[in-house]
Coordinates of C-alpha atoms in Angstrom, one line a residue:
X23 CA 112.6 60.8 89.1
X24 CA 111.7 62.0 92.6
X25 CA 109.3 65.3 92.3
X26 CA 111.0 68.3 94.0
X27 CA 108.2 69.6 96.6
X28 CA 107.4 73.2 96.4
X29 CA 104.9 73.5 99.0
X30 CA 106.5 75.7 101.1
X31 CA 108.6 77.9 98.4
X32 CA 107.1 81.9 99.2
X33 CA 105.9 82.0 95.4
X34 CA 102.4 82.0 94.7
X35 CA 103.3 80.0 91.3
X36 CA 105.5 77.2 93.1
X37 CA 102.6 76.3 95.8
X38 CA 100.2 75.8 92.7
X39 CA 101.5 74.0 90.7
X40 CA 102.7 71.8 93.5
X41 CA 99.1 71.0 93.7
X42 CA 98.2 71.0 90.2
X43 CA 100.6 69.2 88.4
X44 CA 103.5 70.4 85.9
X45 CA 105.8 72.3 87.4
X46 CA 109.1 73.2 85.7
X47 CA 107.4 75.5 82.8
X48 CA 105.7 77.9 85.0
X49 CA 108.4 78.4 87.0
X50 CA 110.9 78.5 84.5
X51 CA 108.2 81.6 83.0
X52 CA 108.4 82.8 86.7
X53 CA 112.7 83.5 86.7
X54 CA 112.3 84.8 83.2
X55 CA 109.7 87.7 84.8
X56 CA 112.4 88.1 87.2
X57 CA 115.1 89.1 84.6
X58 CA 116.4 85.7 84.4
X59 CA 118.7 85.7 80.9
X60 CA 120.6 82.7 80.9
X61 CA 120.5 79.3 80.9
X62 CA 122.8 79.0 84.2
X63 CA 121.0 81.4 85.5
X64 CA 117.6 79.6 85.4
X65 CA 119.4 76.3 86.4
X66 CA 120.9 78.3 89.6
X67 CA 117.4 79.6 90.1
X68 CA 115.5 76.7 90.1
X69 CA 118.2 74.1 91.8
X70 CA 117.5 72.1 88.4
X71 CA 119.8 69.4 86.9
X72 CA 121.0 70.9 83.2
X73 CA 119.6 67.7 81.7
X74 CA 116.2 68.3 83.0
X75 CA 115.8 71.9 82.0
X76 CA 117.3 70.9 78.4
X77 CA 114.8 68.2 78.0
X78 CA 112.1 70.2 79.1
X79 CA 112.4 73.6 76.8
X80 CA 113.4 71.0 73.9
X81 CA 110.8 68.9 74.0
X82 CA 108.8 72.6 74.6
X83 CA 110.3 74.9 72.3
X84 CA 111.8 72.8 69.5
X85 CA 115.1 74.3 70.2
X86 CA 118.7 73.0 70.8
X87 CA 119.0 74.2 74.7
X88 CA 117.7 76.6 76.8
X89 CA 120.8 79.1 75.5
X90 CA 118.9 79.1 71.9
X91 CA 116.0 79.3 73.0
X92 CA 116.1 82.2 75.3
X93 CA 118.6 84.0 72.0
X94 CA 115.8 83.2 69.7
X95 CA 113.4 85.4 72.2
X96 CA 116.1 88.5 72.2
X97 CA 116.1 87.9 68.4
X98 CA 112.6 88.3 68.5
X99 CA 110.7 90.6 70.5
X100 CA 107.2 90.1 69.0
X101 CA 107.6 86.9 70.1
X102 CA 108.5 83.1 69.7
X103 CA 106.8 79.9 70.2
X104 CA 107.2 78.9 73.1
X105 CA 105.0 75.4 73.2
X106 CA 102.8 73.7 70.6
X107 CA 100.5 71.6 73.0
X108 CA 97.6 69.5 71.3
X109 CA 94.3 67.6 72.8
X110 CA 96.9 64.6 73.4
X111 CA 99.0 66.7 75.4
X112 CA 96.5 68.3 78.1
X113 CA 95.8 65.3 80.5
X114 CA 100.1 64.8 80.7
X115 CA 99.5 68.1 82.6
X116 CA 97.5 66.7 85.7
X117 CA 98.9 64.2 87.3
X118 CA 96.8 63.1 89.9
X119 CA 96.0 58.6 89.2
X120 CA 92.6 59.8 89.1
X121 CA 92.7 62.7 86.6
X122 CA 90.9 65.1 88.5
X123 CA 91.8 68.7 89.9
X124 CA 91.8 68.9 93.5
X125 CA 89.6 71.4 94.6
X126 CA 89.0 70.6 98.6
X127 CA 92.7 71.9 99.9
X128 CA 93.2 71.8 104.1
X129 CA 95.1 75.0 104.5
X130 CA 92.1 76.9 102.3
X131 CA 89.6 75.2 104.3
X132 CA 90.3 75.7 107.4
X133 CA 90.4 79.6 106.6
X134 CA 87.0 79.7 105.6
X135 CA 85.2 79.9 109.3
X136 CA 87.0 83.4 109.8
X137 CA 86.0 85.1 106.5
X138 CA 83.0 86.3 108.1
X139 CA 84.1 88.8 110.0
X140 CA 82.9 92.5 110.1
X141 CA 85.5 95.2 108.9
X142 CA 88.7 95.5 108.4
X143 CA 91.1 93.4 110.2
X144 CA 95.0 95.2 109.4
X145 CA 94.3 99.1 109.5
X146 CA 96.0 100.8 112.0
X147 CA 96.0 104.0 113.6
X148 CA 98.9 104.9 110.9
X149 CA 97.6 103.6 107.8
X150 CA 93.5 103.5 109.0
X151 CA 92.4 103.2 105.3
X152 CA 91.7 99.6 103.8
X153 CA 93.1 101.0 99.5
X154 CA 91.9 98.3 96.6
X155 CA 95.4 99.0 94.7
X156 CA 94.0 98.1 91.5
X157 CA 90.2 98.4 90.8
X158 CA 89.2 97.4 87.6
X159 CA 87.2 100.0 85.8
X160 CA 86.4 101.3 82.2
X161 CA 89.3 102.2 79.8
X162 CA 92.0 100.7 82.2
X163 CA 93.8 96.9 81.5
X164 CA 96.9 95.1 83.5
X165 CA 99.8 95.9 82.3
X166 CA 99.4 96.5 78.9
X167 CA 101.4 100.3 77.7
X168 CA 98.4 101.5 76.8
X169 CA 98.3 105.2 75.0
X170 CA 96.9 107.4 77.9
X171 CA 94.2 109.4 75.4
X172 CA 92.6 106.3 74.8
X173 CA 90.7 106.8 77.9
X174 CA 87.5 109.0 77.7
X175 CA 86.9 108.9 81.3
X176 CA 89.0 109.3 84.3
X177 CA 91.5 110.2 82.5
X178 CA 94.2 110.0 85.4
X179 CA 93.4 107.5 87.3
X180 CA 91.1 109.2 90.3
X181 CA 91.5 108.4 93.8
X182 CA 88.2 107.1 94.8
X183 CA 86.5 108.0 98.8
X184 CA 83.6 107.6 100.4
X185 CA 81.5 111.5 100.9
X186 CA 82.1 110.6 105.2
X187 CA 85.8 110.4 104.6
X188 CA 86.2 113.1 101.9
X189 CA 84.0 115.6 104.6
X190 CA 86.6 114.5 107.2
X191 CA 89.5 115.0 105.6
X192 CA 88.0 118.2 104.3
X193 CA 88.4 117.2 100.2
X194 CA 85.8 117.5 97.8
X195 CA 86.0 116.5 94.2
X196 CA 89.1 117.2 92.2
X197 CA 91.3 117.9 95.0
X198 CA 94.7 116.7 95.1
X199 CA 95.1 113.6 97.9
X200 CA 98.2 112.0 99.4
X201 CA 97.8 108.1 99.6
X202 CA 100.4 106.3 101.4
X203 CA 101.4 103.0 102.2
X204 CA 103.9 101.1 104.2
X205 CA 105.7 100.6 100.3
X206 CA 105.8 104.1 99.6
X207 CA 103.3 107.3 98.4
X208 CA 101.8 109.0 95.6
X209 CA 98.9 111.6 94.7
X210 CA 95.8 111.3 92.5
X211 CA 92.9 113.3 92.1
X212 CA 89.9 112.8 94.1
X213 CA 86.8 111.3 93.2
X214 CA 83.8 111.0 95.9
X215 CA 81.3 108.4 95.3
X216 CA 78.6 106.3 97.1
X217 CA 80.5 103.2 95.8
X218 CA 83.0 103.4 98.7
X219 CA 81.5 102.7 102.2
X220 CA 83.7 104.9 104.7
X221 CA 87.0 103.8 105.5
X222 CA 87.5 101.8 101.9
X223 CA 89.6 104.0 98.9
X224 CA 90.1 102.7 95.8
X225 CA 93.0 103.1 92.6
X226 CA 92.6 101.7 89.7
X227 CA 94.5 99.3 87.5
X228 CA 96.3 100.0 84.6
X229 CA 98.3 103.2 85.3
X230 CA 101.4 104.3 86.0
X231 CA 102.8 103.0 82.6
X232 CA 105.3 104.4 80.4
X233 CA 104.3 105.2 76.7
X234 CA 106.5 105.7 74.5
X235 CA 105.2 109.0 72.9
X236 CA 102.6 110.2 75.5
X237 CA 104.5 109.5 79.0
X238 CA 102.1 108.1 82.1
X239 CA 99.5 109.2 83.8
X240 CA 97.8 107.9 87.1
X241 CA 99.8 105.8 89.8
X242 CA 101.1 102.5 89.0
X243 CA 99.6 100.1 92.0
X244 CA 102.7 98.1 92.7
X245 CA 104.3 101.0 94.0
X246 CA 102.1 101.1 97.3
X247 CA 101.8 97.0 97.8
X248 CA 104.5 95.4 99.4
X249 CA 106.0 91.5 99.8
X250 CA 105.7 92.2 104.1
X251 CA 101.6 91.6 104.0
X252 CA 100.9 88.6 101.6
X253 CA 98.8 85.9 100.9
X254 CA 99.8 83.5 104.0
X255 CA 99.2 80.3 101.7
X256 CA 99.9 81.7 98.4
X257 CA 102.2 84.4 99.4
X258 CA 100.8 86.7 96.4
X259 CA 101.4 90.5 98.0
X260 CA 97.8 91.5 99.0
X261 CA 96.6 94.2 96.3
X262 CA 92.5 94.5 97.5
X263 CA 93.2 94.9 100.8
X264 CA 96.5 97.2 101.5
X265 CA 96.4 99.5 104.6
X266 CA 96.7 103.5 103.9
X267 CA 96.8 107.0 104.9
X268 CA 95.0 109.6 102.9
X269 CA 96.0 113.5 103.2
X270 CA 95.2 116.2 101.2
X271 CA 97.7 117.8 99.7
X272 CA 98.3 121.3 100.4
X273 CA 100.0 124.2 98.8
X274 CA 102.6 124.2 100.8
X275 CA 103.5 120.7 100.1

């Protein structure tokens, strides 16, 4: 069966597995993130023969099609097995002669002589902040719906700046902030700390979840990244490096 290439598909998921062997599962994961429901729909998605994506989430899954499958997740929220992989099965998953992970790829090469440069290169005078949409720090996870009073510390989610750029922008601690994107805006409370070297602000992960019981608190990070400044190999959307304007926010706002 000829392999169909996804080297240049804009999906972080399709360019590595194109490298790294299996492909169909992980992408077949990818259209079900993206609301994918049915089994046409995956087969429309992924320009993949019926036969193919049968055999694959049968000999996967254990069940009849990909319809059944994807009605025994709806039947089954907390979850279904999905595949039941032994030791036998992990070397089917690289397929390289010489059964060895390539490491040593061109395009990541060849961007290493330029990583040495000093200070930001995509601020502008617009968005003049580089924001770390996402900063991991204590009582925060991915996107888990976590229950909001679980966190004993930064409670919601501060904005973090540098003492230079708070004095600037004339905000001290506590003070309500603007932060704004090219994606879109929202407000957290300022926290100053030496941690930030000027012209660097930080959100962190974790927040701007729904609970069921308790609501959200904090901003969710996707809502300031957007697909326009990506990864140019991998195309993920850049979330450590996403250029921003900070304001405080006034009464009058």
């Amino acid at each position: 069966m000829k392999r169909t290439p996804f080297g240049s598909w804009p999906c972080s998921i399709a360019r590595t597995v194109d490298l790294l062997g299996d492909w169909w599962t992980p992408l077949v994961l990818r259209e079900a993130y993206y609301d994918s429901k049915r089994f046409g729909e995956f087969e429309a998605a992924l320009k993949i023969g019926r036969n193919i994506l049968t055999q694959r989430l049968n000999r996967r899954a254990g069940h009849a099609d990909g319809d059944a499958l994807f009605d025994a997740i709806v039947a089954n929220p907390a979850g279904v097995t999905f595949t039941a992989d032994g030791w036998d099965d992990v070397w089917a998953y690289v397929r390289r002669p010489d059964r060895r992970f390539t490491v040593a790829i061109p395009e990541l090469l060849s961007q290493l002589p330029g990583l040495n440069r000093t200070g930001p290169g995509w601020v502008s005078d617009a968005y003049p902040f580089v924001l770390t949409a996402g900063e991991r720090r204590s009582f925060t996870a991915n996107t888990i719906i976590r229950d909001p009073r679980w966190r004993r510390r930064d409670t919601e989610g501060a904005l973090r700046i540098s003492a230079v750029d708070a004095a600037r922008l004339g905000l001290s601690d506590g003070d309500p902030a603007r932060v704004s994107t090219e994606r879109g805006s929202a407000e957290a409370r300022v926290e100053i700390t030496d941690a930030m070297q000027p012209g660097h602000v930080s959100l962190p992960n974790g927040y701007g979840v729904d609970h069921p019981e308790h609501g959200s608190s904090g901003v969710a990070p996707n809502e300031l990244t957007s697909l326009h400044l990506r990864d140019p190999i991998a195309g993920t959307p850049w979330h450590k490096h996403v250029p921003a304007r900070v304001e405080p926010v006034t009464a009058a706002d």
